[in-house]
PDB file of C-alpha atoms and ligand atoms in Angstrom:
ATOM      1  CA  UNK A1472       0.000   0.000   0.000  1.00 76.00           C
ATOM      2  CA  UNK A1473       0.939   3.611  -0.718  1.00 78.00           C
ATOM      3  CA  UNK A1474       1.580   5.878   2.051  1.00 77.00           C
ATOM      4  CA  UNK A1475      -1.136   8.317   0.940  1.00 74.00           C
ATOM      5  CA  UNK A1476      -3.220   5.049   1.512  1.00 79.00           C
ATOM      6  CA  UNK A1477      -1.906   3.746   4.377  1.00 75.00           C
ATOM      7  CA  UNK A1478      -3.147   7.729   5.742  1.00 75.00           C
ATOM      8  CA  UNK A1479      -6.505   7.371   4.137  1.00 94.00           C
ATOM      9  CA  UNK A1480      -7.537   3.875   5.561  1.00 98.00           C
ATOM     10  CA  UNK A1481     -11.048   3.650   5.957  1.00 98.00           C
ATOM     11  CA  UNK A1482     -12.402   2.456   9.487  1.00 98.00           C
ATOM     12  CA  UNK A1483     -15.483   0.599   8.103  1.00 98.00           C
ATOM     13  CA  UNK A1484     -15.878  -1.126   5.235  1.00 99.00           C
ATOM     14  CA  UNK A1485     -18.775  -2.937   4.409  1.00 99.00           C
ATOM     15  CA  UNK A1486     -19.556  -5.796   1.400  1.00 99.00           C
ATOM     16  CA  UNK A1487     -22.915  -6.714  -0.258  1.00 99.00           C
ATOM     17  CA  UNK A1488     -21.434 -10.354  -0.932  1.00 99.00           C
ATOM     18  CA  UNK A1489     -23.363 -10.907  -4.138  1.00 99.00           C
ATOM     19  CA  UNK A1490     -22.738 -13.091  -6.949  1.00 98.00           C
ATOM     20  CA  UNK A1491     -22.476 -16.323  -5.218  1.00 98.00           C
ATOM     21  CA  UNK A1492     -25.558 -18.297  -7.278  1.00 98.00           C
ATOM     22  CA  UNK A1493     -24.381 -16.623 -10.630  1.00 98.00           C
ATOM     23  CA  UNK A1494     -20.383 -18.269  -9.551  1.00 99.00           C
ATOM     24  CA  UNK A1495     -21.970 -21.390  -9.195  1.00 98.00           C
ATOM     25  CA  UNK A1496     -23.938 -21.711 -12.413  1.00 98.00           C
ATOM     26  CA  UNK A1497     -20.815 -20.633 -14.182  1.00 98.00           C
ATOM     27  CA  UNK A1498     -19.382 -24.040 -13.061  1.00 98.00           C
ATOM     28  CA  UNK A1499     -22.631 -25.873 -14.170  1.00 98.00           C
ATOM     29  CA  UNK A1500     -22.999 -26.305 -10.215  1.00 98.00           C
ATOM     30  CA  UNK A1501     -25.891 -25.591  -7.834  1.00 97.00           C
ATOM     31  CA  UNK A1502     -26.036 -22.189  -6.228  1.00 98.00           C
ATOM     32  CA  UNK A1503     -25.249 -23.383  -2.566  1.00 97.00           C
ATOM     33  CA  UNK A1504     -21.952 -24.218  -4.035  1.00 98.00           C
ATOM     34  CA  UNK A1505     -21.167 -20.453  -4.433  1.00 98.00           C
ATOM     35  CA  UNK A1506     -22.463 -19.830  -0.834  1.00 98.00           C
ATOM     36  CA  UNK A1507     -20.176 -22.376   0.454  1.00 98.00           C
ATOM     37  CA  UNK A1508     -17.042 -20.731  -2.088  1.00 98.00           C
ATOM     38  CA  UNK A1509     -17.946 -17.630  -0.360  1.00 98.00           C
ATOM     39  CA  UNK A1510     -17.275 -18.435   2.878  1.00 98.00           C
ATOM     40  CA  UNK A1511     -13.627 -18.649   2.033  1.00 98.00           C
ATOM     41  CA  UNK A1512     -13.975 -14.993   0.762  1.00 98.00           C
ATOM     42  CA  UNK A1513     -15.113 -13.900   3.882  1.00 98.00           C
ATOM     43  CA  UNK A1514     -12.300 -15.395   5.587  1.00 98.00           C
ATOM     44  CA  UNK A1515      -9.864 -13.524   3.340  1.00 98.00           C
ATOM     45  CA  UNK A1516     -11.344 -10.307   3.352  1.00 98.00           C
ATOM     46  CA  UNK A1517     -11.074 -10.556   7.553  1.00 98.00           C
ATOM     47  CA  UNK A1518      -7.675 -10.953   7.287  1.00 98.00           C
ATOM     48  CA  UNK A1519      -7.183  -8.794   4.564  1.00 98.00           C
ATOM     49  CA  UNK A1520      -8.915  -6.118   6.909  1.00 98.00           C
ATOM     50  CA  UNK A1521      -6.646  -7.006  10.101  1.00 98.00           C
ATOM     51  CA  UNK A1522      -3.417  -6.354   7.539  1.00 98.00           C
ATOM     52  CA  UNK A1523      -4.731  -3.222   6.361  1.00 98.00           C
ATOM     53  CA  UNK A1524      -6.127  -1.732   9.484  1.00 98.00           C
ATOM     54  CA  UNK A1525      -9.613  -1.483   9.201  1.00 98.00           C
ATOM     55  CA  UNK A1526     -11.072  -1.172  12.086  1.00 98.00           C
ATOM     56  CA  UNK A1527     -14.853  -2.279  11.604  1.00 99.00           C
ATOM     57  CA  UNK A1528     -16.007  -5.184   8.347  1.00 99.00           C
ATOM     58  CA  UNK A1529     -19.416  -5.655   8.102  1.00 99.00           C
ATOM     59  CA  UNK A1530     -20.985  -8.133   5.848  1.00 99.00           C
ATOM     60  CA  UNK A1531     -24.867  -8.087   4.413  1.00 98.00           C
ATOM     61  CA  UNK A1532     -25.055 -12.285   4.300  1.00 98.00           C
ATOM     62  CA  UNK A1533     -28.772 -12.262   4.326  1.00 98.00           C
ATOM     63  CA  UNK A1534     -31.828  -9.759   3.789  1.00 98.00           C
ATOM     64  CA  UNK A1535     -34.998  -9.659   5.261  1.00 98.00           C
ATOM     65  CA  UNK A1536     -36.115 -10.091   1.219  1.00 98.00           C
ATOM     66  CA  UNK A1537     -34.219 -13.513   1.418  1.00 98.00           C
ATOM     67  CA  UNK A1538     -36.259 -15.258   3.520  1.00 98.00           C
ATOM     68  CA  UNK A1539     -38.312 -14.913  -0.081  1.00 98.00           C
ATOM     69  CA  UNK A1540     -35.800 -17.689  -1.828  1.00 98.00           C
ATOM     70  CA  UNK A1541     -37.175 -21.272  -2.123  1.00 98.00           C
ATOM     71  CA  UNK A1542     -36.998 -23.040   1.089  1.00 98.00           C
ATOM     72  CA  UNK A1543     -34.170 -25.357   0.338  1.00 98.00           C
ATOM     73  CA  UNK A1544     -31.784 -22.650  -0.847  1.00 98.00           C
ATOM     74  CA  UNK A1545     -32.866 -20.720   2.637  1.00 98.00           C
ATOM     75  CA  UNK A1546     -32.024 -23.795   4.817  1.00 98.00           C
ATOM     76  CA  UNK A1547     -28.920 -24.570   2.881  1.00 98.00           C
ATOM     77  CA  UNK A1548     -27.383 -20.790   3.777  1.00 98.00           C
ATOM     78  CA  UNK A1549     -29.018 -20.956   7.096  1.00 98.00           C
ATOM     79  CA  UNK A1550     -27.000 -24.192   7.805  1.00 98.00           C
ATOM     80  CA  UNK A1551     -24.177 -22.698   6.334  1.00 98.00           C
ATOM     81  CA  UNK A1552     -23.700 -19.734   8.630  1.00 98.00           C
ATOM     82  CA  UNK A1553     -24.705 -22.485  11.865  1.00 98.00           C
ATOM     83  CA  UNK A1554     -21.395 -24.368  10.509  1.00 98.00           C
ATOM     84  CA  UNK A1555     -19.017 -21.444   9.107  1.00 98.00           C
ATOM     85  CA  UNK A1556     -19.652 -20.037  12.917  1.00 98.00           C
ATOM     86  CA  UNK A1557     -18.554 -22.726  14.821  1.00 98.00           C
ATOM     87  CA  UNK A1558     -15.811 -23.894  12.713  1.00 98.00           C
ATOM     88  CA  UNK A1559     -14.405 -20.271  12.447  1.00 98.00           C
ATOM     89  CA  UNK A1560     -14.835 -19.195  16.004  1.00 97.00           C
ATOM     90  CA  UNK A1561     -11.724 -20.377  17.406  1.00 98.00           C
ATOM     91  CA  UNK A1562      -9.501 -18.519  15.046  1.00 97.00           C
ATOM     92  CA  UNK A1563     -11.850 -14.938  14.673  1.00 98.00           C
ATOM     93  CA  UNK A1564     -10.905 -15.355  18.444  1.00 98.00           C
ATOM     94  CA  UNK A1565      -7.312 -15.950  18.334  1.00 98.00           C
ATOM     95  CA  UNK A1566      -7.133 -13.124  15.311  1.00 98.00           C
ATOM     96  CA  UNK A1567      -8.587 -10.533  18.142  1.00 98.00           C
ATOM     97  CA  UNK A1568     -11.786 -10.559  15.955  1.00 98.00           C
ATOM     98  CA  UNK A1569     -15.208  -9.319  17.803  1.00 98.00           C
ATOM     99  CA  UNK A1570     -17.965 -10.838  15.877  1.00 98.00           C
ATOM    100  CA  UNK A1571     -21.236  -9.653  16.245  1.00 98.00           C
ATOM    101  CA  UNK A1572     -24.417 -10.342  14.380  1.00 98.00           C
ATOM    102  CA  UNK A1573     -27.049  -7.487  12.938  1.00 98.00           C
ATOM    103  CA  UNK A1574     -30.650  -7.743  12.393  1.00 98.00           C
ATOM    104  CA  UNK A1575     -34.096  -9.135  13.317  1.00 98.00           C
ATOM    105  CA  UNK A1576     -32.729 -12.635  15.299  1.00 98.00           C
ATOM    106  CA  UNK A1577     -36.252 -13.255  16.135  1.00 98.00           C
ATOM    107  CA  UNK A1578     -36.864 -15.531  13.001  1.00 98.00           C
ATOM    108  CA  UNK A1579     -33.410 -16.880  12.927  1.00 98.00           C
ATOM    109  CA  UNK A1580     -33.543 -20.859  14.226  1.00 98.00           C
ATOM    110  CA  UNK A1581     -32.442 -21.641  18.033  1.00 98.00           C
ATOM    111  CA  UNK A1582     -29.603 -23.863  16.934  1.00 98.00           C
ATOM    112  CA  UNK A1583     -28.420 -20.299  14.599  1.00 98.00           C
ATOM    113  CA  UNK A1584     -29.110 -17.834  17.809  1.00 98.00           C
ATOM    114  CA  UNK A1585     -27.337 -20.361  20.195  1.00 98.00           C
ATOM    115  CA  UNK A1586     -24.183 -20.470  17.766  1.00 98.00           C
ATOM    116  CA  UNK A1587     -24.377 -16.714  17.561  1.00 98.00           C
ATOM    117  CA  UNK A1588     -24.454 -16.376  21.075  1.00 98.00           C
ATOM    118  CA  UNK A1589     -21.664 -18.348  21.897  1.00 98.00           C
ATOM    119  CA  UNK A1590     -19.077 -16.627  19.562  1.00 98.00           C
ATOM    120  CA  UNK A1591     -20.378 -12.910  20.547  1.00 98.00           C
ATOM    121  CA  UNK A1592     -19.959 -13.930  24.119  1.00 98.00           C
ATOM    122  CA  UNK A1593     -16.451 -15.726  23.770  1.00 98.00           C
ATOM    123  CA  UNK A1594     -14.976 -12.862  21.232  1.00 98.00           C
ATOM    124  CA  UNK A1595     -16.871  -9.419  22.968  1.00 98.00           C
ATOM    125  CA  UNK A1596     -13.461  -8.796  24.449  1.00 98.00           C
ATOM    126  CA  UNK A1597     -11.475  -8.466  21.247  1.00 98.00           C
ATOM    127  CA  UNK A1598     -10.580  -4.868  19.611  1.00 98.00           C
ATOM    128  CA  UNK A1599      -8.552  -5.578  16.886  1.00 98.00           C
ATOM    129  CA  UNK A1600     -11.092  -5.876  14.458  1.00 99.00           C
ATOM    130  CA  UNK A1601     -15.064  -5.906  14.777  1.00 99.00           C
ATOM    131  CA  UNK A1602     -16.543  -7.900  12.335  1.00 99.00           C
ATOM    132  CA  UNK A1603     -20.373  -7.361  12.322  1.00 99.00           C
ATOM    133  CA  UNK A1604     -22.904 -10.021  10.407  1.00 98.00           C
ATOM    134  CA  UNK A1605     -25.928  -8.955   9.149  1.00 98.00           C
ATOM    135  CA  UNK A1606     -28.504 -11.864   8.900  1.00 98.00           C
ATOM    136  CA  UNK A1607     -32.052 -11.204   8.413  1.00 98.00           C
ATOM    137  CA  UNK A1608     -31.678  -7.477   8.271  1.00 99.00           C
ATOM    138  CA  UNK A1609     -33.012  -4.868   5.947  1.00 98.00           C
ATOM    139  CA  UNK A1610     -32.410  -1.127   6.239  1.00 98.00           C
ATOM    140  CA  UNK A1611     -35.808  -0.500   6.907  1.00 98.00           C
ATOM    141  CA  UNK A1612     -36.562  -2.497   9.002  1.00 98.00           C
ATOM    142  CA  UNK A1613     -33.460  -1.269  11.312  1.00 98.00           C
ATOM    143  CA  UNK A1614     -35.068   2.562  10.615  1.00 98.00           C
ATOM    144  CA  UNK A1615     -38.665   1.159  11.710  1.00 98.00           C
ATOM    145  CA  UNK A1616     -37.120  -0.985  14.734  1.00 98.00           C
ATOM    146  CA  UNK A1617     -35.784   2.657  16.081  1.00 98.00           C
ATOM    147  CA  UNK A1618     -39.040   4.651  15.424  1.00 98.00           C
ATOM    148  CA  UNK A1619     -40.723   1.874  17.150  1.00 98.00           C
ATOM    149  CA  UNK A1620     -38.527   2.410  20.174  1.00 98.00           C
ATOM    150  CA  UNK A1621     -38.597   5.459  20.092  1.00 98.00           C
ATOM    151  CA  UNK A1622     -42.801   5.475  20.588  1.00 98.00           C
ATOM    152  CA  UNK A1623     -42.547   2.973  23.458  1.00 98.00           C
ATOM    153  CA  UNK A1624     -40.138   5.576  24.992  1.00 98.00           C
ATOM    154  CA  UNK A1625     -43.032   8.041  25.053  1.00 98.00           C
ATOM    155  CA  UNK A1626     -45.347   5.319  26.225  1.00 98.00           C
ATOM    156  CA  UNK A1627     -43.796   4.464  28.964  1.00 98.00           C
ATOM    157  CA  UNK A1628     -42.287   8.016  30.235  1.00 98.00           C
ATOM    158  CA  UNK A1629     -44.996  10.389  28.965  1.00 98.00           C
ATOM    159  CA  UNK A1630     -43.166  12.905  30.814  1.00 98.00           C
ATOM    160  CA  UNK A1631     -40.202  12.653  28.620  1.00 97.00           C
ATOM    161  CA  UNK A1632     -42.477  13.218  25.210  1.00 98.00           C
ATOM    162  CA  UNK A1633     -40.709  16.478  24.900  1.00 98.00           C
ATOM    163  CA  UNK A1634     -37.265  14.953  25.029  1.00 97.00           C
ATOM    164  CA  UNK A1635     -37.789  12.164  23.292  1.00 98.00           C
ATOM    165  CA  UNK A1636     -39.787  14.242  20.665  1.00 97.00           C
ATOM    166  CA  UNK A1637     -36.429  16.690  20.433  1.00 97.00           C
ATOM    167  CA  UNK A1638     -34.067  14.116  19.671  1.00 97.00           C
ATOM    168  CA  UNK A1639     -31.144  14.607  17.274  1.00 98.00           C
ATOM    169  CA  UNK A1640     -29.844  12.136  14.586  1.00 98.00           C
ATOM    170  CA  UNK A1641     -27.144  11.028  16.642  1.00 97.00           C
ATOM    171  CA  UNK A1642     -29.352   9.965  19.478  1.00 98.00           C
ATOM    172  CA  UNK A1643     -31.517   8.329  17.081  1.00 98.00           C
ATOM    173  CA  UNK A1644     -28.447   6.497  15.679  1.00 98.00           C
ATOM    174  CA  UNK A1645     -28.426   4.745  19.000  1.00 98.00           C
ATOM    175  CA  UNK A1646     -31.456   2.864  18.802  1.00 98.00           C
ATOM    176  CA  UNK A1647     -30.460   1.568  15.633  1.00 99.00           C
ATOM    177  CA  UNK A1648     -29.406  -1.802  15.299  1.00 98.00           C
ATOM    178  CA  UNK A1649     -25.790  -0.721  14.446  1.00 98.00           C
ATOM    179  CA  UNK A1650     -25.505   1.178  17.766  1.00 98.00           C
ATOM    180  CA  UNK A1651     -21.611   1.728  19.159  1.00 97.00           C
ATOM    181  CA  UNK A1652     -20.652   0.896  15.425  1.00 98.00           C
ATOM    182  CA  UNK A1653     -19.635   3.873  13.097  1.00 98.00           C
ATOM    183  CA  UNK A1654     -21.610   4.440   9.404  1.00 98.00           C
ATOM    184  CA  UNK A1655     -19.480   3.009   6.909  1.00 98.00           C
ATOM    185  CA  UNK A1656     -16.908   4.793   5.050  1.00 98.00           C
ATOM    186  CA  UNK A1657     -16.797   2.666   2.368  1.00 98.00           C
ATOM    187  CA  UNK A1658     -19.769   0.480   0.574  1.00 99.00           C
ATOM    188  CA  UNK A1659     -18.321  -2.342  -1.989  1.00 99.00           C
ATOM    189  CA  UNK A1660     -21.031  -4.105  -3.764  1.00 99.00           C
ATOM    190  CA  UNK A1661     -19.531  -6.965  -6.120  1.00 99.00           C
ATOM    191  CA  UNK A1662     -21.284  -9.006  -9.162  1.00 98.00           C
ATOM    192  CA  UNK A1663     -22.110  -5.513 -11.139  1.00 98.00           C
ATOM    193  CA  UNK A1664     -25.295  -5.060  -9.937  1.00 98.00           C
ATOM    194  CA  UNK A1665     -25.970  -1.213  -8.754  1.00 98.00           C
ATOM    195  CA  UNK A1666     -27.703  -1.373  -6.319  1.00 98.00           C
ATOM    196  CA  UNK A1667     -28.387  -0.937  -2.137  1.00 98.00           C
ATOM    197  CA  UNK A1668     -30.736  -3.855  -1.911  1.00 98.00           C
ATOM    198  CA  UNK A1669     -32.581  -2.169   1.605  1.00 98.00           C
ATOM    199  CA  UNK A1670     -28.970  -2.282   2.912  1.00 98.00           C
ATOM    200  CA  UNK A1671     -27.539  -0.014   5.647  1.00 98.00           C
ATOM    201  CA  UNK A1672     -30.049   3.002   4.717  1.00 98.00           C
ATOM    202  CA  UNK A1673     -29.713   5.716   7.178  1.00 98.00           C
ATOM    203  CA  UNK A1674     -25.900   4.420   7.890  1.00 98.00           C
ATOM    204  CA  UNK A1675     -24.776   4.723   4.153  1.00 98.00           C
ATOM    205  CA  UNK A1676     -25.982   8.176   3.778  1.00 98.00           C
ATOM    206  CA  UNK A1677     -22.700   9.428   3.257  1.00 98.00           C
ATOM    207  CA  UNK A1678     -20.531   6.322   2.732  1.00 98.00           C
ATOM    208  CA  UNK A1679     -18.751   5.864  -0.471  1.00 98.00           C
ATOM    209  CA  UNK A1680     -19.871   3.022  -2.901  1.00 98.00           C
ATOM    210  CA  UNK A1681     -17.765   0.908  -5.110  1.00 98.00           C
ATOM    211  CA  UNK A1682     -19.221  -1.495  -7.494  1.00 98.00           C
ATOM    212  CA  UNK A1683     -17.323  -4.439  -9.062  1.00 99.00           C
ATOM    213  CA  UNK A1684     -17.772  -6.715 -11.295  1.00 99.00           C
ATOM    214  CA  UNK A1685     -16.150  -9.408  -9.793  1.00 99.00           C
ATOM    215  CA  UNK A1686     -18.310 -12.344  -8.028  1.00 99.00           C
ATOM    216  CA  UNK A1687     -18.141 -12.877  -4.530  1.00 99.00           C
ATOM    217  CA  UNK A1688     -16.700 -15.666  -4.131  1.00 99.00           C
ATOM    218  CA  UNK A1689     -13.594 -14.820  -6.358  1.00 99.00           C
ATOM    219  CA  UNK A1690     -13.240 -11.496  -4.400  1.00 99.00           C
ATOM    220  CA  UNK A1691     -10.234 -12.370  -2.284  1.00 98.00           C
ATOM    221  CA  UNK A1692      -7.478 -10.440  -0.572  1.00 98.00           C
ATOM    222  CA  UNK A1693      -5.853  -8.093  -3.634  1.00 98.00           C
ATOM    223  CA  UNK A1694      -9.624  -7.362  -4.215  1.00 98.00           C
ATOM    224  CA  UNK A1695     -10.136  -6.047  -0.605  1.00 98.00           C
ATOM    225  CA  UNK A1696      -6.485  -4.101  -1.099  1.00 98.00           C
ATOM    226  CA  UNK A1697      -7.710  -2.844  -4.491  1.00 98.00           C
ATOM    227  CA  UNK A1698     -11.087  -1.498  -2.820  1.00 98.00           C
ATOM    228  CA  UNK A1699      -9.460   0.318  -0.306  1.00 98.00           C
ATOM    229  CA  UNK A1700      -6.762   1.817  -2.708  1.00 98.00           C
ATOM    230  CA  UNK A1701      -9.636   3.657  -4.559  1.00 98.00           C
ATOM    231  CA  UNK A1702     -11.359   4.434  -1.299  1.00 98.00           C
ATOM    232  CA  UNK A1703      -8.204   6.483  -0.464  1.00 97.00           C
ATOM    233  CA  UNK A1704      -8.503   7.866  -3.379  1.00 97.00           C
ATOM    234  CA  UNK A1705     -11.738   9.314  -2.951  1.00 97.00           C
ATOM    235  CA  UNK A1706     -12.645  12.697  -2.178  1.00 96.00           C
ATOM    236  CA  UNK A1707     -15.049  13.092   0.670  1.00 96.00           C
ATOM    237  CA  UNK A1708     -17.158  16.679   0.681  1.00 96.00           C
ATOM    238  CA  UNK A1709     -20.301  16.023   2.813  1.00 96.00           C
ATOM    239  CA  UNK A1710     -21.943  18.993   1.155  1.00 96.00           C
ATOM    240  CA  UNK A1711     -19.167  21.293   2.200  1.00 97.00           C
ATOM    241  CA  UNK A1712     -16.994  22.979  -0.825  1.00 95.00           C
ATOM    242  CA  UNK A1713     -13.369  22.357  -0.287  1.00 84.00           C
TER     243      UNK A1713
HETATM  244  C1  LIG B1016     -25.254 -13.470  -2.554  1.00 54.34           C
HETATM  245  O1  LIG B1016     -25.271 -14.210  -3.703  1.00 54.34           O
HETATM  246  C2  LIG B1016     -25.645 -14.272  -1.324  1.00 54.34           C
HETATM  247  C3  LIG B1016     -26.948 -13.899  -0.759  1.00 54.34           C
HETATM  248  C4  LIG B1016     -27.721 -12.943  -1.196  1.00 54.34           C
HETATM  249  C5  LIG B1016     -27.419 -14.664   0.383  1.00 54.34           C
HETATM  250  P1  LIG B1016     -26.610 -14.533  -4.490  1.00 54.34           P
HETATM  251  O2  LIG B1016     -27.200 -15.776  -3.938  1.00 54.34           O
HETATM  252  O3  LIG B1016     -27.514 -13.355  -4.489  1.00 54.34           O
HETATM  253  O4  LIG B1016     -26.047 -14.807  -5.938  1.00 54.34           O
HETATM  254  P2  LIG B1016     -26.626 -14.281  -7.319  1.00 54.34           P
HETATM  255  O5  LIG B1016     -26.791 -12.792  -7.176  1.00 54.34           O
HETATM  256  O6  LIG B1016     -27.933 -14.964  -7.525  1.00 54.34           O
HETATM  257  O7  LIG B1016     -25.593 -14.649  -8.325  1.00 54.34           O
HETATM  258  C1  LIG B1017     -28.427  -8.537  -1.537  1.00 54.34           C
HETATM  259  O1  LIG B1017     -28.263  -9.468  -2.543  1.00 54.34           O
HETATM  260  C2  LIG B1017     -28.458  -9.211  -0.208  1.00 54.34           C
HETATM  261  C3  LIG B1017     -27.203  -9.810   0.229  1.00 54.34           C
HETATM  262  C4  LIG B1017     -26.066  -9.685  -0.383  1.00 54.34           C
HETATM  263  C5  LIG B1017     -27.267 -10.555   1.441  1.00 54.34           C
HETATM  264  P1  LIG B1017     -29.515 -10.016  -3.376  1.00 54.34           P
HETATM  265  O2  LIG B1017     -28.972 -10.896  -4.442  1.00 54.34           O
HETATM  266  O3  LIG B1017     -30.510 -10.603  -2.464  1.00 54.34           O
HETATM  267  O4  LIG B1017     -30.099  -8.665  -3.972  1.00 54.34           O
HETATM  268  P2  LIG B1017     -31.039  -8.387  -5.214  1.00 54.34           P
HETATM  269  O5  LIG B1017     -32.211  -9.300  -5.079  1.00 54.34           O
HETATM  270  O6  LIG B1017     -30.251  -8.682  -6.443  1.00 54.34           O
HETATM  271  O7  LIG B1017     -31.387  -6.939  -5.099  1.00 54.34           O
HETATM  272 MG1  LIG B1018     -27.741 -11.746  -5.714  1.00 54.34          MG
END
């Protein structure tokens, strides 16, 4: 890496991992076979995060619009992420890895939320990198999850309607479900398509986005060092004239 990169790291980066299904059929295999190929892109892109010094990786592995899919492809990635958990855990602890896991666990399967559990609880200690999951999440859903809290607040402390009613977007920020994690600086979205997909909605607002072409599962290492290397590159404004 550059120096002027090095300077310009960004501190969270986060992937739309798409492309897996369209890998797959390339290789006149079944689309689970992509999902499973793109576990091992995951791995690399951790590391590839630790050696570059990002700070925060988030990953959108499944969207509330998912749960849409045909049942078998649905139980195949759900019993992916049960397995990819365990059998990673050990080393996402002994990298210094806190994992974490984003979105509406309420229709996630016991045996999922137990695995989850277990590695948030044994890796909440770790600061080298935080690498946050989101599973069953959409970005309006997270928006709609706040507003809701937000009501009960009133409900509950009618007293505190004025405060609550007063509140600023950074208080707000805290009752979303990425609360204690910073907005991303840096979107990547692979497999061409343009598109948020109802990700990270009121946390992208100012992120940068990078589209490839390449398909998930072949983005690897160089293609995490290549994404930040144009990130630095970037020129952020945030309305202001510089
Ligand atoms: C991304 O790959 C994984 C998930 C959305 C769970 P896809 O499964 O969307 O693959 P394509 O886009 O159909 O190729
Ligand atoms: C977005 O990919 C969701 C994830 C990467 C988890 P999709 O493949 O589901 O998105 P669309 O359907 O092409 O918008
Ligand atoms: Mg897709």
């Amino acid at each position: 890496m550059s120096t002027e990169t090095i300077a310009k790291v960004p501190v969270h980066v986060s992937m739309i991992m798409d492309g897996n299904g369209r890998w797959a059929k390339e290789r006149g295999k079944e689309r689970v076979y992509g999902h499973f190929e793109g576990v091992e892109s995951v791995r690399a892109c951790v590391e590839a995060a630790i050696e570059t010094g990002v700070r925060y990786l988030s990953i959108y592995a499944f969207s509330e619009e998912n749960w849409n899919r045909p049942q078998e492809e649905v139980d195949a990635l759900m019993g992916l992420m049960v397995k990819a958990m365990a059998a990673e855990m050990d080393s996402l602890d002994k990298n210094g890895v806190r994992f974490m896991v984003i979105g509406n666990r309420e229709r996630l399967a016991p045996e999922l939320n137990a695995v989850i559990d277990s590695c948030m609880e044994r890796t909440s200690g770790n600061s080298t990198l935080t690498l946050a999951v989101l599973l069953s999440y959409s970005g309006r859903w997270d928006v709609l999850q706040a507003a809701k809290k937000m009501a009960a607040m009133i409900i509950e402390n009618p007293e505190k309607a004025d405060e609550v009613m007063n509140m600023g977007q950074e208080d707000f920020s805290m009752l979303l479900s990425t609360s204690g994690i910073p907005d991303p600086d840096l979107i990547v979205r692979t497999s061409g398509e343009c598109r948020l997909s109802n990700y990270l909605l009121w946390q992208g607002a100012y992120s940068e986005l990078l589209f490839v072409d390449t398909l998930w599962p072949d983005f690897r290492k160089e293609e995490f060092r290549m994404a930040v290397e144009s990130y630095a590159k970037r020129d952020r404004r945030y309305g202001k004239v510089k």
